[in-house]
């Protein structure tokens, strides 16, 4: 999130940074209430889900009454490569 905040601020300023981060936070809360509405990403690993938000894609795991955010990646990133490097 820090990288997203810094990049957004450098291009569009603090106001837009704050707006974009707030949108991400709202989407996190919405996903916590509706976790199965994301795309099941068995192409990455069993149990991973994703949901787009703005220029990014939120990746998460579904737990009991909670989600664990495991990444927020730009939509043009090599997602498979990123997660393979993390595993």
PDB file of C-alpha atoms in Angstrom, residues 6-84:
ATOM      1  CA  UNK A   6       3.726   7.148  -2.967  1.00  0.00           C
ATOM      2  CA  UNK A   7       3.194   6.558  -6.679  1.00  0.00           C
ATOM      3  CA  UNK A   8      -0.309   8.041  -6.682  1.00  0.00           C
ATOM      4  CA  UNK A   9       0.856  11.102  -4.762  1.00  0.00           C
ATOM      5  CA  UNK A  10       3.821  11.656  -7.095  1.00  0.00           C
ATOM      6  CA  UNK A  11       1.579  11.668 -10.168  1.00  0.00           C
ATOM      7  CA  UNK A  12      -1.695  13.169  -8.960  1.00  0.00           C
ATOM      8  CA  UNK A  13      -1.064  14.750  -5.566  1.00  0.00           C
ATOM      9  CA  UNK A  14      -2.061  14.152  -1.964  1.00  0.00           C
ATOM     10  CA  UNK A  15      -5.785  14.685  -2.457  1.00  0.00           C
ATOM     11  CA  UNK A  16      -6.031  11.992  -5.139  1.00  0.00           C
ATOM     12  CA  UNK A  17      -3.793   9.703  -3.061  1.00  0.00           C
ATOM     13  CA  UNK A  18      -6.193   9.994  -0.137  1.00  0.00           C
ATOM     14  CA  UNK A  19      -9.216   9.379  -2.366  1.00  0.00           C
ATOM     15  CA  UNK A  20      -7.672   6.283  -3.953  1.00  0.00           C
ATOM     16  CA  UNK A  21      -6.534   4.794  -0.638  1.00  0.00           C
ATOM     17  CA  UNK A  22     -10.010   5.372   0.823  1.00  0.00           C
ATOM     18  CA  UNK A  23     -11.540   3.559  -2.174  1.00  0.00           C
ATOM     19  CA  UNK A  24      -9.228   0.603  -1.555  1.00  0.00           C
ATOM     20  CA  UNK A  25     -10.122   0.553   2.151  1.00  0.00           C
ATOM     21  CA  UNK A  26     -13.844   0.597   1.320  1.00  0.00           C
ATOM     22  CA  UNK A  27     -13.343  -2.284  -1.103  1.00  0.00           C
ATOM     23  CA  UNK A  28     -11.473  -4.259   1.597  1.00  0.00           C
ATOM     24  CA  UNK A  29     -14.444  -3.809   3.944  1.00  0.00           C
ATOM     25  CA  UNK A  30     -16.913  -4.776   1.215  1.00  0.00           C
ATOM     26  CA  UNK A  31     -14.895  -7.899   0.392  1.00  0.00           C
ATOM     27  CA  UNK A  32     -14.857  -8.856   4.068  1.00  0.00           C
ATOM     28  CA  UNK A  33     -18.674  -8.854   3.938  1.00  0.00           C
ATOM     29  CA  UNK A  34     -18.870 -10.507   0.490  1.00  0.00           C
ATOM     30  CA  UNK A  35     -15.725 -12.635   0.198  1.00  0.00           C
ATOM     31  CA  UNK A  36     -17.020 -15.172  -2.294  1.00  0.00           C
ATOM     32  CA  UNK A  37     -17.892 -12.520  -4.893  1.00  0.00           C
ATOM     33  CA  UNK A  38     -14.249 -12.337  -5.919  1.00  0.00           C
ATOM     34  CA  UNK A  39     -12.760 -14.513  -8.633  1.00  0.00           C
ATOM     35  CA  UNK A  40     -11.426 -17.835  -7.329  1.00  0.00           C
ATOM     36  CA  UNK A  41      -7.795 -17.901  -8.519  1.00  0.00           C
ATOM     37  CA  UNK A  42      -6.847 -21.565  -8.711  1.00  0.00           C
ATOM     38  CA  UNK A  43      -4.434 -20.512 -11.483  1.00  0.00           C
ATOM     39  CA  UNK A  44      -2.287 -19.010  -8.717  1.00  0.00           C
ATOM     40  CA  UNK A  45      -2.992 -21.266  -5.750  1.00  0.00           C
ATOM     41  CA  UNK A  46      -5.978 -23.024  -4.207  1.00  0.00           C
ATOM     42  CA  UNK A  47      -7.869 -20.682  -1.882  1.00  0.00           C
ATOM     43  CA  UNK A  48      -6.733 -17.416  -3.488  1.00  0.00           C
ATOM     44  CA  UNK A  49      -9.352 -14.890  -4.605  1.00  0.00           C
ATOM     45  CA  UNK A  50      -9.072 -11.608  -6.476  1.00  0.00           C
ATOM     46  CA  UNK A  51     -11.209  -8.549  -7.087  1.00  0.00           C
ATOM     47  CA  UNK A  52     -10.394  -5.489  -9.236  1.00  0.00           C
ATOM     48  CA  UNK A  53     -10.365  -1.997  -7.759  1.00  0.00           C
ATOM     49  CA  UNK A  54      -9.339   0.964  -9.885  1.00  0.00           C
ATOM     50  CA  UNK A  55      -5.977   0.275 -11.527  1.00  0.00           C
ATOM     51  CA  UNK A  56      -5.226  -2.564  -9.100  1.00  0.00           C
ATOM     52  CA  UNK A  57      -6.352  -6.066  -8.250  1.00  0.00           C
ATOM     53  CA  UNK A  58      -6.819  -7.116  -4.637  1.00  0.00           C
ATOM     54  CA  UNK A  59      -5.737 -10.665  -3.796  1.00  0.00           C
ATOM     55  CA  UNK A  60      -6.996 -12.314  -0.630  1.00  0.00           C
ATOM     56  CA  UNK A  61      -7.705 -15.508   1.275  1.00  0.00           C
ATOM     57  CA  UNK A  62     -11.089 -16.254   2.818  1.00  0.00           C
ATOM     58  CA  UNK A  63     -11.090 -17.243   6.484  1.00  0.00           C
ATOM     59  CA  UNK A  64     -13.795 -17.626   9.092  1.00  0.00           C
ATOM     60  CA  UNK A  65     -15.534 -14.224   9.260  1.00  0.00           C
ATOM     61  CA  UNK A  66     -12.391 -12.532   7.925  1.00  0.00           C
ATOM     62  CA  UNK A  67     -10.331 -12.094   4.791  1.00  0.00           C
ATOM     63  CA  UNK A  68      -6.555 -11.860   4.648  1.00  0.00           C
ATOM     64  CA  UNK A  69      -5.279  -9.421   2.029  1.00  0.00           C
ATOM     65  CA  UNK A  70      -2.219 -11.048   0.487  1.00  0.00           C
ATOM     66  CA  UNK A  71      -1.484  -8.482  -2.205  1.00  0.00           C
ATOM     67  CA  UNK A  72      -2.680  -5.419  -4.071  1.00  0.00           C
ATOM     68  CA  UNK A  73      -1.076  -5.507  -7.509  1.00  0.00           C
ATOM     69  CA  UNK A  74      -1.312  -3.227 -10.522  1.00  0.00           C
ATOM     70  CA  UNK A  75      -3.613  -4.733 -13.125  1.00  0.00           C
ATOM     71  CA  UNK A  76      -0.763  -5.002 -15.662  1.00  0.00           C
ATOM     72  CA  UNK A  77       1.622  -6.912 -13.377  1.00  0.00           C
ATOM     73  CA  UNK A  78       2.611 -10.523 -13.993  1.00  0.00           C
ATOM     74  CA  UNK A  79       0.451 -11.955 -11.233  1.00  0.00           C
ATOM     75  CA  UNK A  80       1.542 -15.577 -11.650  1.00  0.00           C
ATOM     76  CA  UNK A  81       5.210 -14.567 -11.623  1.00  0.00           C
ATOM     77  CA  UNK A  82       4.720 -12.362  -8.565  1.00  0.00           C
ATOM     78  CA  UNK A  83       3.043 -15.049  -6.483  1.00  0.00           C
ATOM     79  CA  UNK A  84       5.396 -17.810  -7.663  1.00  0.00           C
TER      80      UNK A  84
END
